[in-house]
Coordinates of C-alpha atoms in Angstrom, one line a residue:
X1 CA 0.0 0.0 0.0
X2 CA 0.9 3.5 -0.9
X3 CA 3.0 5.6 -3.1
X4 CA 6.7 4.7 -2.4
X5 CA 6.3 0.9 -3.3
X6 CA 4.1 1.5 -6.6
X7 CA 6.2 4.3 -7.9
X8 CA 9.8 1.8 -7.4
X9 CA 7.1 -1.5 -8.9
X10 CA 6.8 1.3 -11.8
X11 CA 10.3 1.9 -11.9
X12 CA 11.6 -2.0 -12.0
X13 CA 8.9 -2.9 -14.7
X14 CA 9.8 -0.5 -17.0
X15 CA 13.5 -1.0 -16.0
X16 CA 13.1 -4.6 -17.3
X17 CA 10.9 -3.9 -20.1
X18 CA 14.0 -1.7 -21.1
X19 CA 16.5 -4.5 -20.6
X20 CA 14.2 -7.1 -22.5
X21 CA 13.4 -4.8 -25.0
X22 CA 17.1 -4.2 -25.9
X23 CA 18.3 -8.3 -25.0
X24 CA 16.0 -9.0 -27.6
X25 CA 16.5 -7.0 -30.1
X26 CA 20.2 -7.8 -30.6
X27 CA 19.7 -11.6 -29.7
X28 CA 20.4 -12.6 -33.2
X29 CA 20.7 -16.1 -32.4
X30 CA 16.9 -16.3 -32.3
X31 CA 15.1 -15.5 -35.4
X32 CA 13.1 -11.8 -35.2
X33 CA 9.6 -13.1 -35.8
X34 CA 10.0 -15.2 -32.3
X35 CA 11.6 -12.6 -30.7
X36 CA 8.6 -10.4 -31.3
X37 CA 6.1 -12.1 -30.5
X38 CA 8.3 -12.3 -27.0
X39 CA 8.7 -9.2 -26.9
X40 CA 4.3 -8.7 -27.7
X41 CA 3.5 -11.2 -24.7
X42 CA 5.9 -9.9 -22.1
X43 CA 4.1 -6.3 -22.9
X44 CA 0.5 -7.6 -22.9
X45 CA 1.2 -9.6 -19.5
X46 CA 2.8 -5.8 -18.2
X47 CA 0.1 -3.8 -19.7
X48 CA -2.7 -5.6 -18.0
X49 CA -1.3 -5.8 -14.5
X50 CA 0.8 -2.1 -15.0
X51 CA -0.8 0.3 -12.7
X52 CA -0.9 3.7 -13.7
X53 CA -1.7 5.2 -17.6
X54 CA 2.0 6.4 -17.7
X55 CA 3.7 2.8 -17.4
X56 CA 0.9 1.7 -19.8
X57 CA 1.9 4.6 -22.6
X58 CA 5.2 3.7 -22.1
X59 CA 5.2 0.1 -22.1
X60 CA 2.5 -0.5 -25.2
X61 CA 5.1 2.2 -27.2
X62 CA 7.8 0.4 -26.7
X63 CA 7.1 -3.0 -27.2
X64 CA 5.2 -1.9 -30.3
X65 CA 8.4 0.0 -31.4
X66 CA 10.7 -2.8 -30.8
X67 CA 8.5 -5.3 -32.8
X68 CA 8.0 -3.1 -35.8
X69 CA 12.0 -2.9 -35.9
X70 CA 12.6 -6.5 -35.0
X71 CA 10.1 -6.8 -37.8
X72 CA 11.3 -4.4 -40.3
X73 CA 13.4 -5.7 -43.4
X74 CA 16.8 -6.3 -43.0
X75 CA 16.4 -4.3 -39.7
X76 CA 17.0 -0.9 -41.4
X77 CA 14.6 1.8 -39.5
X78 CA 16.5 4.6 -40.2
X79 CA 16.9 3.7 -44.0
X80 CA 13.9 6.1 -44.0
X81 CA 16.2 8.9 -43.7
X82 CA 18.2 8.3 -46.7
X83 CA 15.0 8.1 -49.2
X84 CA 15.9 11.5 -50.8
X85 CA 14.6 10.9 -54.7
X86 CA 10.5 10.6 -54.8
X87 CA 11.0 8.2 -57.6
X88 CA 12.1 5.7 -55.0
X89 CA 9.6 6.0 -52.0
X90 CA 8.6 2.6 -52.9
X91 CA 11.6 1.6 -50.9
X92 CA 9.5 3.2 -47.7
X93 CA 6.5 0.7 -48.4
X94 CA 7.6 -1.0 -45.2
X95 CA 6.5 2.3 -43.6
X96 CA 3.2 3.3 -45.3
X97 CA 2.1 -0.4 -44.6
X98 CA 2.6 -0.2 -40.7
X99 CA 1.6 3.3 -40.4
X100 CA -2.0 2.2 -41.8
X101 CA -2.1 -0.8 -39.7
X102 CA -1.3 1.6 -36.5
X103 CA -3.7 3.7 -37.4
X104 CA -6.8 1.6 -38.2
X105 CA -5.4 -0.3 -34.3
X106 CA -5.6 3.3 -33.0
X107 CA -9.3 4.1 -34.9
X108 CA -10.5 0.5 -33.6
X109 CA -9.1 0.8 -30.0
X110 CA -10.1 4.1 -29.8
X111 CA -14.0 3.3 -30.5
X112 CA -14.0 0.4 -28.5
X113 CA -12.6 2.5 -25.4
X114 CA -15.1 5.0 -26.0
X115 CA -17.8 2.3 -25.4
X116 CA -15.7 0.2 -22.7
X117 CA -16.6 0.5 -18.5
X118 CA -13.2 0.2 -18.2
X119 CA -11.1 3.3 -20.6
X120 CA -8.3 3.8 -18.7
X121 CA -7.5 0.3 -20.2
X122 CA -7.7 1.0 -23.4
X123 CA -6.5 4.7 -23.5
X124 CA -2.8 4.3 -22.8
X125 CA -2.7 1.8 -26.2
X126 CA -4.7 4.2 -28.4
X127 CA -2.4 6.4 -27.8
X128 CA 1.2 4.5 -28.1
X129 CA -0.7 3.6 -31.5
X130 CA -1.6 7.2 -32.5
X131 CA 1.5 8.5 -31.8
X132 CA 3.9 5.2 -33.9
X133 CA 1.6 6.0 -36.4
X134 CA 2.2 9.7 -36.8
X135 CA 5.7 9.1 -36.1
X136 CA 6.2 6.9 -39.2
X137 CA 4.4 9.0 -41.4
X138 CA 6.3 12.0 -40.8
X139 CA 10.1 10.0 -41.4
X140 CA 8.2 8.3 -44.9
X141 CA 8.6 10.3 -47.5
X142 CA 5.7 11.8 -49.7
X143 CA 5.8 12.4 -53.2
X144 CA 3.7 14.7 -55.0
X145 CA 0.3 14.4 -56.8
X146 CA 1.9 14.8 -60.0
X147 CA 4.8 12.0 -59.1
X148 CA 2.1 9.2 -58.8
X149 CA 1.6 8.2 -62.3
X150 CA 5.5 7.4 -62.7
X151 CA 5.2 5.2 -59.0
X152 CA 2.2 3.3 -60.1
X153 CA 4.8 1.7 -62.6
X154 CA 7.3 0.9 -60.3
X155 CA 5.0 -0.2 -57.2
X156 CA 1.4 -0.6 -57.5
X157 CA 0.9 -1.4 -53.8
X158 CA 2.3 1.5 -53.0
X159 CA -0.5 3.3 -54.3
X160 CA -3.5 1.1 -52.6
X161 CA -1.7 1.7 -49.4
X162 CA -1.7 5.4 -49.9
X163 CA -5.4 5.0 -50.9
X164 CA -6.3 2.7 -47.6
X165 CA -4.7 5.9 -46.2
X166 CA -6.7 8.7 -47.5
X167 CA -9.7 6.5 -47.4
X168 CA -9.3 6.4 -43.6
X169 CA -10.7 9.5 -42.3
X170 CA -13.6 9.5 -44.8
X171 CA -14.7 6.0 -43.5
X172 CA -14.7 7.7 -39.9
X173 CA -15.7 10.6 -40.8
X174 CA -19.1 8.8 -42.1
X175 CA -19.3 6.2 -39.3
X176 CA -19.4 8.6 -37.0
X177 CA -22.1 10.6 -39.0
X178 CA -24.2 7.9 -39.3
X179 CA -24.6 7.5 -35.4
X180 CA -26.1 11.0 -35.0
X181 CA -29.4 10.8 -36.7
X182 CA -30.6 14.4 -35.9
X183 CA -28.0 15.4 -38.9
X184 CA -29.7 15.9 -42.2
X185 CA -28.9 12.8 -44.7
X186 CA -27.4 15.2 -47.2
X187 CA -24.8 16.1 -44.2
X188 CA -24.3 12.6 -43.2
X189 CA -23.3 11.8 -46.9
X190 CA -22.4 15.2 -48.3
X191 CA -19.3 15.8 -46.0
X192 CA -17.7 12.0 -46.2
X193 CA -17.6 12.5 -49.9
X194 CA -16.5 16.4 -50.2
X195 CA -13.7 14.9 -47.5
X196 CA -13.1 11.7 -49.9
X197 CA -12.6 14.5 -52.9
X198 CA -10.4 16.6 -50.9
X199 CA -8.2 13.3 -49.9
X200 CA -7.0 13.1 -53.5
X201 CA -4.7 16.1 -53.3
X202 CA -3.0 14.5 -49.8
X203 CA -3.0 10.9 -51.7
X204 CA 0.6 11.0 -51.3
X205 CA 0.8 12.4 -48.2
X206 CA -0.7 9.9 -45.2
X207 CA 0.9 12.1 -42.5
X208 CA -2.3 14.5 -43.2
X209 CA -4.9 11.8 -43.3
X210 CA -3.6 10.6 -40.2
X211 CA -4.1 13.9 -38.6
X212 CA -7.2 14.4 -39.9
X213 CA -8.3 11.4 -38.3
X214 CA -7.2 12.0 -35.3
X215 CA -9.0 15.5 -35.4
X216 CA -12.2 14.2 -36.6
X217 CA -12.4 11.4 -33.6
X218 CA -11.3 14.2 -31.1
X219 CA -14.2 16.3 -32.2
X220 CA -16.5 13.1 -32.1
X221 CA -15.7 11.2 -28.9
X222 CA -15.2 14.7 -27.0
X223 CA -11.6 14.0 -26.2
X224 CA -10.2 17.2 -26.4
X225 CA -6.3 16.0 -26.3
X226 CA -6.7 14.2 -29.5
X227 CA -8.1 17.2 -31.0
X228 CA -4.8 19.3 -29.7
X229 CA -2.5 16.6 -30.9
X230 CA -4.6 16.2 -34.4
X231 CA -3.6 20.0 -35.0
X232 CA 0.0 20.1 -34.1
X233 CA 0.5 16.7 -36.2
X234 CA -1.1 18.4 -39.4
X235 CA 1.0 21.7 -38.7
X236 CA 4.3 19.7 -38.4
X237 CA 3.2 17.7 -41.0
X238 CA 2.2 20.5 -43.7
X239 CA 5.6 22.2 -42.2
X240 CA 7.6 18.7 -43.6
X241 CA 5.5 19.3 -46.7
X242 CA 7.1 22.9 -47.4
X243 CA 10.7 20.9 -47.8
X244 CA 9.3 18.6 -49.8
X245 CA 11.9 18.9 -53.0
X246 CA 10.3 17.3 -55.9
X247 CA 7.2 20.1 -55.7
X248 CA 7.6 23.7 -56.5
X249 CA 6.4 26.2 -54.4
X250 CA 3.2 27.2 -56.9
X251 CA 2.3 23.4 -57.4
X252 CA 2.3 23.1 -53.4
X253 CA 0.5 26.1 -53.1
X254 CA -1.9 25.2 -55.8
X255 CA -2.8 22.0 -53.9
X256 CA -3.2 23.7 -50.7
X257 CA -5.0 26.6 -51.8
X258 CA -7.4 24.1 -53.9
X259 CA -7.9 21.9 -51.5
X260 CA -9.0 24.7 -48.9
X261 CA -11.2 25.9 -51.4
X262 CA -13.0 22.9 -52.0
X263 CA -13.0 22.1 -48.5
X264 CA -14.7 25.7 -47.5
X265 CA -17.0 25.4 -50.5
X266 CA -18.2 22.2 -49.7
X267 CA -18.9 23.4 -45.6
X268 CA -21.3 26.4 -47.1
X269 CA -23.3 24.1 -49.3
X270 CA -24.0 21.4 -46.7
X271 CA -24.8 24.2 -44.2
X272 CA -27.3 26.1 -46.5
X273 CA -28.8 22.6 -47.7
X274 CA -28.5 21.1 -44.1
X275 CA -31.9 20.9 -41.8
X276 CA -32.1 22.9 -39.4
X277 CA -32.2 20.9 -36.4
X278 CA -28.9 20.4 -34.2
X279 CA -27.3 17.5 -33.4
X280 CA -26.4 15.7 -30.0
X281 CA -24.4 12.7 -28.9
X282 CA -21.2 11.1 -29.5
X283 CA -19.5 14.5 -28.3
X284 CA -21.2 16.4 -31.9
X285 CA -22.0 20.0 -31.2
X286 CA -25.4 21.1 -32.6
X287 CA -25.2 22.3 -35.9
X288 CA -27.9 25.4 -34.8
X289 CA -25.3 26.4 -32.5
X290 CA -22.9 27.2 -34.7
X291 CA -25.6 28.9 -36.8
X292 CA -25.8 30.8 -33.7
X293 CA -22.2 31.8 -33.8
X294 CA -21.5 34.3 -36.8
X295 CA -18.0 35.6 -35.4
X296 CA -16.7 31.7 -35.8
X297 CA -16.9 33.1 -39.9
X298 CA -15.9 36.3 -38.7
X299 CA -13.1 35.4 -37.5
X300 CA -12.5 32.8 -40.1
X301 CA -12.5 35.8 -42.4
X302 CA -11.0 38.1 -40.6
X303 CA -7.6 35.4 -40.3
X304 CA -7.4 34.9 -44.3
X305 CA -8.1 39.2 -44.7
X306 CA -4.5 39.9 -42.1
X307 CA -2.4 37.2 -43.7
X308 CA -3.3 38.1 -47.2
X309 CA -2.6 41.6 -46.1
X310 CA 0.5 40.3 -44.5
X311 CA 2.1 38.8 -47.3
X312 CA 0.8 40.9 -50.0
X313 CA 2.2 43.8 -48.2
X314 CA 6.4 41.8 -47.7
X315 CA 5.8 41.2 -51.3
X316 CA 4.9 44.5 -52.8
X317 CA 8.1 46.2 -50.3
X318 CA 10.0 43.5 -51.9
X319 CA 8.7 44.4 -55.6
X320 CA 9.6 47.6 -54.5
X321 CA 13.4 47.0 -53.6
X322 CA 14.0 45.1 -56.7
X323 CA 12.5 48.1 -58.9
X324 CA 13.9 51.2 -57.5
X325 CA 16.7 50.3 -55.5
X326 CA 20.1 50.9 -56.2
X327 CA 22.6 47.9 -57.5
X328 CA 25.5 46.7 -54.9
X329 CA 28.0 44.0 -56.3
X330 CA 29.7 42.6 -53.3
X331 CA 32.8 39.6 -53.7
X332 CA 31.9 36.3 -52.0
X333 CA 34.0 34.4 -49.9
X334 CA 34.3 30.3 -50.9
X335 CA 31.0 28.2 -50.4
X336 CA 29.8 25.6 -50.4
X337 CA 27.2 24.5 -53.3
X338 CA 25.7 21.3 -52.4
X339 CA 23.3 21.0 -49.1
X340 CA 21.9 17.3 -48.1
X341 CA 18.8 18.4 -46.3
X342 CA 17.7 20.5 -49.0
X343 CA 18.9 19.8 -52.3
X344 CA 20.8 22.0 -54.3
X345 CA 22.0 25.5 -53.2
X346 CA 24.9 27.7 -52.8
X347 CA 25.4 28.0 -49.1
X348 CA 26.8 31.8 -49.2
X349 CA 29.1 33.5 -47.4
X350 CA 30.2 37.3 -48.3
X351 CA 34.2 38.7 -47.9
X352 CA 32.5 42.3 -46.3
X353 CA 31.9 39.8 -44.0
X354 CA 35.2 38.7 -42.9
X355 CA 36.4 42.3 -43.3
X356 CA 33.6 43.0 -40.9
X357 CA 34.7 41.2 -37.8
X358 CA 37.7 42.8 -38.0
X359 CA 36.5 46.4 -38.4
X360 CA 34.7 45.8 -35.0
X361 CA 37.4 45.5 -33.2
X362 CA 38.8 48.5 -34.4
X363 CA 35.6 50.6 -34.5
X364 CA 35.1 53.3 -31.6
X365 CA 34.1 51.2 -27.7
X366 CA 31.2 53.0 -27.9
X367 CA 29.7 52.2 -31.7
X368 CA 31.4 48.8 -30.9
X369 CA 29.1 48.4 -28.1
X370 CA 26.3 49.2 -29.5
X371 CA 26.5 47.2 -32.7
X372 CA 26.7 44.2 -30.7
X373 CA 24.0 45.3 -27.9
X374 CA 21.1 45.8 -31.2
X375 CA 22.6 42.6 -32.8
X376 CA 23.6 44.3 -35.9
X377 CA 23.5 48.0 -37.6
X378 CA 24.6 48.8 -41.0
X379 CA 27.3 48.3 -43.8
X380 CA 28.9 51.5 -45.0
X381 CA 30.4 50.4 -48.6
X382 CA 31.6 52.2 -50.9
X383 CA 32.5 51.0 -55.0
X384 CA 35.4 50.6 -56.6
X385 CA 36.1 51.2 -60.2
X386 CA 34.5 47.7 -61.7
X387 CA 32.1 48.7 -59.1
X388 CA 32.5 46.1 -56.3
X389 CA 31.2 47.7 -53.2
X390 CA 33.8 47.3 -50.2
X391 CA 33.5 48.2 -46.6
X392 CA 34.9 51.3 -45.4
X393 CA 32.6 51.9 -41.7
X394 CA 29.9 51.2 -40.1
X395 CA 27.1 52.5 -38.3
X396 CA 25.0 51.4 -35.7
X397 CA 20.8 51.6 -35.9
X398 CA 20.1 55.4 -35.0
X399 CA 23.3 56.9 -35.6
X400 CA 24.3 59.6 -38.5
X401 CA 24.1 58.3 -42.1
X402 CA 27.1 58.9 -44.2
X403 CA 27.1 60.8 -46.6
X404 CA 28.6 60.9 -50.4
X405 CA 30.9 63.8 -51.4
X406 CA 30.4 65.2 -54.7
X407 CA 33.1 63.4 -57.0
X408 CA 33.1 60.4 -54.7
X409 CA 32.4 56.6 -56.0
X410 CA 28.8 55.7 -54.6
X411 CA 28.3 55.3 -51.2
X412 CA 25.4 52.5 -50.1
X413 CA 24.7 51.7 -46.6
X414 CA 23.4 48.0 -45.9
X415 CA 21.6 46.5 -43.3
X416 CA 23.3 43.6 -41.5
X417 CA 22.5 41.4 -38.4
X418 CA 24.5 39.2 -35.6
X419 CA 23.5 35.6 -34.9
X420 CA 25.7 34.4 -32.4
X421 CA 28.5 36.5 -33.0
X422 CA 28.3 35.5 -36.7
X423 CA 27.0 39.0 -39.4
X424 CA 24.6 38.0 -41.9
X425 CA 24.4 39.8 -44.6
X426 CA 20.6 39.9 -46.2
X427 CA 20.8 35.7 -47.1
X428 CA 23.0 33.0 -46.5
X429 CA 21.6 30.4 -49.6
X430 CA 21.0 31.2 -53.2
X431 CA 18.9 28.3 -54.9
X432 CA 18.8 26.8 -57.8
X433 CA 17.7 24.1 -59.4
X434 CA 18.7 20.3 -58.7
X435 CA 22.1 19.1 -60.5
X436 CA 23.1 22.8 -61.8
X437 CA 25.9 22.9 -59.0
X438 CA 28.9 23.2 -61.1
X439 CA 27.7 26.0 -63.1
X440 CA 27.0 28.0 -59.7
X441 CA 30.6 27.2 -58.8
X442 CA 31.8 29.8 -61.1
X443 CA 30.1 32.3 -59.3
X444 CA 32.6 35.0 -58.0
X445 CA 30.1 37.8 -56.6
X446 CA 26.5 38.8 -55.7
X447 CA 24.6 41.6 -57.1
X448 CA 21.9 43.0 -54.5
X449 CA 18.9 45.6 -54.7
X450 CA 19.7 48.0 -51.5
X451 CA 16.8 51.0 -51.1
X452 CA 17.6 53.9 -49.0
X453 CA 16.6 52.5 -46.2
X454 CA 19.4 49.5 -46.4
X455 CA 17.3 46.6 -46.9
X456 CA 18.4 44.5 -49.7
X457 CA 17.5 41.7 -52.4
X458 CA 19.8 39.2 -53.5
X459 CA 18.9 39.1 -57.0
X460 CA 21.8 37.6 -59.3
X461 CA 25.1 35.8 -59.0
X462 CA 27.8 36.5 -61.0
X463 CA 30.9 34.9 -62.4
X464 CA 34.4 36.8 -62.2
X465 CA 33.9 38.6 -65.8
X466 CA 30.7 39.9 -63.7
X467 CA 28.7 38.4 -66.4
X468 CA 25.2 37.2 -64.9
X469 CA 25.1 33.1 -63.9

């Protein structure tokens, strides 16, 4: 009885799961089939007479994570992380497979908690399998829409796994509809197929169905931390989805912006053409309160009106940098062309940058100071005959521009910022496409944009004849 000897029986047990998870796993005397289903009765005889949800989480995720790599071919987990060209993500089919089979365990355990005496039981395992799940979706890599014809060549099953995927939250999605029967039938069939025609621009993607189911069975079994962790999964998710290399930016923002389209077109039609009557059970909100709710759309509206605003407002300052401001050609220093985590592009690094550090020291204690107490200031460079801009001062935010005397070469000021000690000088990558590296190694200098109020624009690189790359 009490707290001391359950929290050291917690500690042991998972202590030992730890040690047999591990003994186990590198037993390699023993083939891995046997040692998993060990490893599966070891964690069912700990899961049922574990007290406490914590050593439950812990125990179900583990043992499920040492079976699916005991499991995996040739053992190789972390071959995920080397998948780097789309046209080989059948090489991940391992993954997709397991990730579906978590989640339809997590879908099935989830509704059969919901309707159990005893949840605390079956909570702790719904969630070691919604979390596997959106673990392995995340490390699998997605291909785009457009990629899919060229994969249904090389791996068919690939493509009915990403379709059991996308199917999945339409199949909830109308299961749990059909349980409220206050909802108008055009609802309870409407929405599972404008969600089925939204799924097909996230085919490739299962991370997102995956989130979407867990958002949908948040909203209808009233569990409120599902909902949370349905949101942050399809924000990290659609944040993996921006470095996604085999897209462009306007063919991933022609997906998204479609499929939000569809998805808000298909909401207004099913609520003008809905009955009026609400909706109870199974954790569904009544459809007349939201009716009753007009700054839900307000709101709704008022978030697309600021970041439209937003970003229309960066890119017409931008436009307006690269059309009026004046042109600064500054040397680089050696870099580095080739990046792993993002495919090609010219790591840059500037020589003002170098001749920066050491201006510092020299510079006044009191500009010195106050460079490094704002975290940057401003270049003062000044051109040379071929018109190479070099430094020759600086200035910190606040302090008195220089200014150019009549017969001098230009005089620009740029803005510049410190990151650790380190300046960086408007951007420290210029992209281009894949496989074009060693015609970017001839580049030699930068030209910029600069307006007069020292922002800048990289806009070109150029080779050492100054002769546009």
């Amino acid at each position: 009885q009490g707290d001391i000897p359950r929290e050291l029986g917690t500690t042991l047990m998972a202590a030992g799961l730890l040690m047999t998870g591990i003994g186990l796993f590198i037993m390699d005397g023993i083939q891995p089939e046997i040692r998993a289903a060990c490893m599966l009765l070891a964690g069912l005889l700990l899961y049922v007479f574990a007290a406490g949800a914590a050593l439950r989480f812990f125990c179900a995720f583990f043992v499920l994570a040492v079976v699916l790599a005991l499991t995996w071919p040739n053992h190789d987990v972390l071959g995920l992380l080397d998948v780097q060209d789309p046209a080989h993500a059948w090489i991940a089919f391992p993954a997709y497979l397991r990730l579906w089979w978590f989640g339809a365990g997590a879908v099935l355990v989830l509704a059969v908690g919901s309707r159990s005496r005893d949840p605390a039981l079956w909570t702790p395992l719904a969630w070691a399998l919604v979390c596997l799940a959106q673990m392995l979706a995340w490390l699998a890599p997605a291909p785009a829409l457009h990629g899919l014809a060229g994969l249904w060549q090389q791996a068919p099953m690939l493509i009915v796994i990403w379709l059991a995927c996308a199917v999945l939250p339409v199949l909830v999605l109308a299961v749990m509809l059909s349980r409220v029967s206050e909802l108008a039938r055009v609802v309870r069939i409407g929405a599972p197929v404008a969600l089925a025609v939204a799924s097909l621009g996230w085919m490739g993607a299962p991370g997102i169905a995956l989130a979407l189911t867990w958002l949908i069975l948040g909203y209808a079994l009233a569990k409120r931390t599902l909902l949370v962790f349905g949101v942050f999964a399809l924000l990290a998710y659609l944040a993996r989805f921006y470095y996604q290399m085999d897209s462009t930016l306007l063919q991933k923002s022609w997906v998204l912006g479609a499929t939000g389209c569809w998805l808000l077109l298909s909401w207004y039609v099913l609520r003008k053409i809905a009955r009026p009557a609400g909706a109870t059970g199974a954790g569904w909100r009544k459809t007349a309160a939201h009716a009753r709710r007009p700054w839900r759309e307000v709101g709704l509206l008022a978030g697309l009106v600021l970041i439209l605003v937003v970003a229309n407002t960066g890119i017409y300052q931008r436009e307006q940098i690269l059309a009026t401001g004046q042109r600064v050609v500054l040397a680089l220093a050696p870099v580095d062309p080739r990046s792993l985590m993002q495919g090609d592009y010219m790591a840059l690094r500037f020589a003002v940058a170098d001749q920066l550090r050491l201006r510092l020291a020299r510079e006044p204690a009191d500009i010195a100071e106050k460079i490094k107490a704002q975290q940057g200031g401003y270049l003062v460079l000044q051109a040379d005959e071929q018109g190479v801009y070099h430094l020759i001062g600086l200035r910190p935010r606040g302090g008195e521009q220089v200014a150019a005397r009549a017969g001098d070469l230009p005089i620009v000021e740029l803005e510049f910022r410190l990151r650790s000690g380190k300046p960086r000088i408007v951007t420290d990558a210029w992209f281009f496409p894949e496989g074009q590296a060693t015609h970017f190694e001839q580049a030699r200098y930068g030209a910029f944009r600069v307006d007069g109020k020292g922002r800048g624009l990289l806009t070109q690189m150029l080779d050492d004849q100054f002769a546009p790359l």
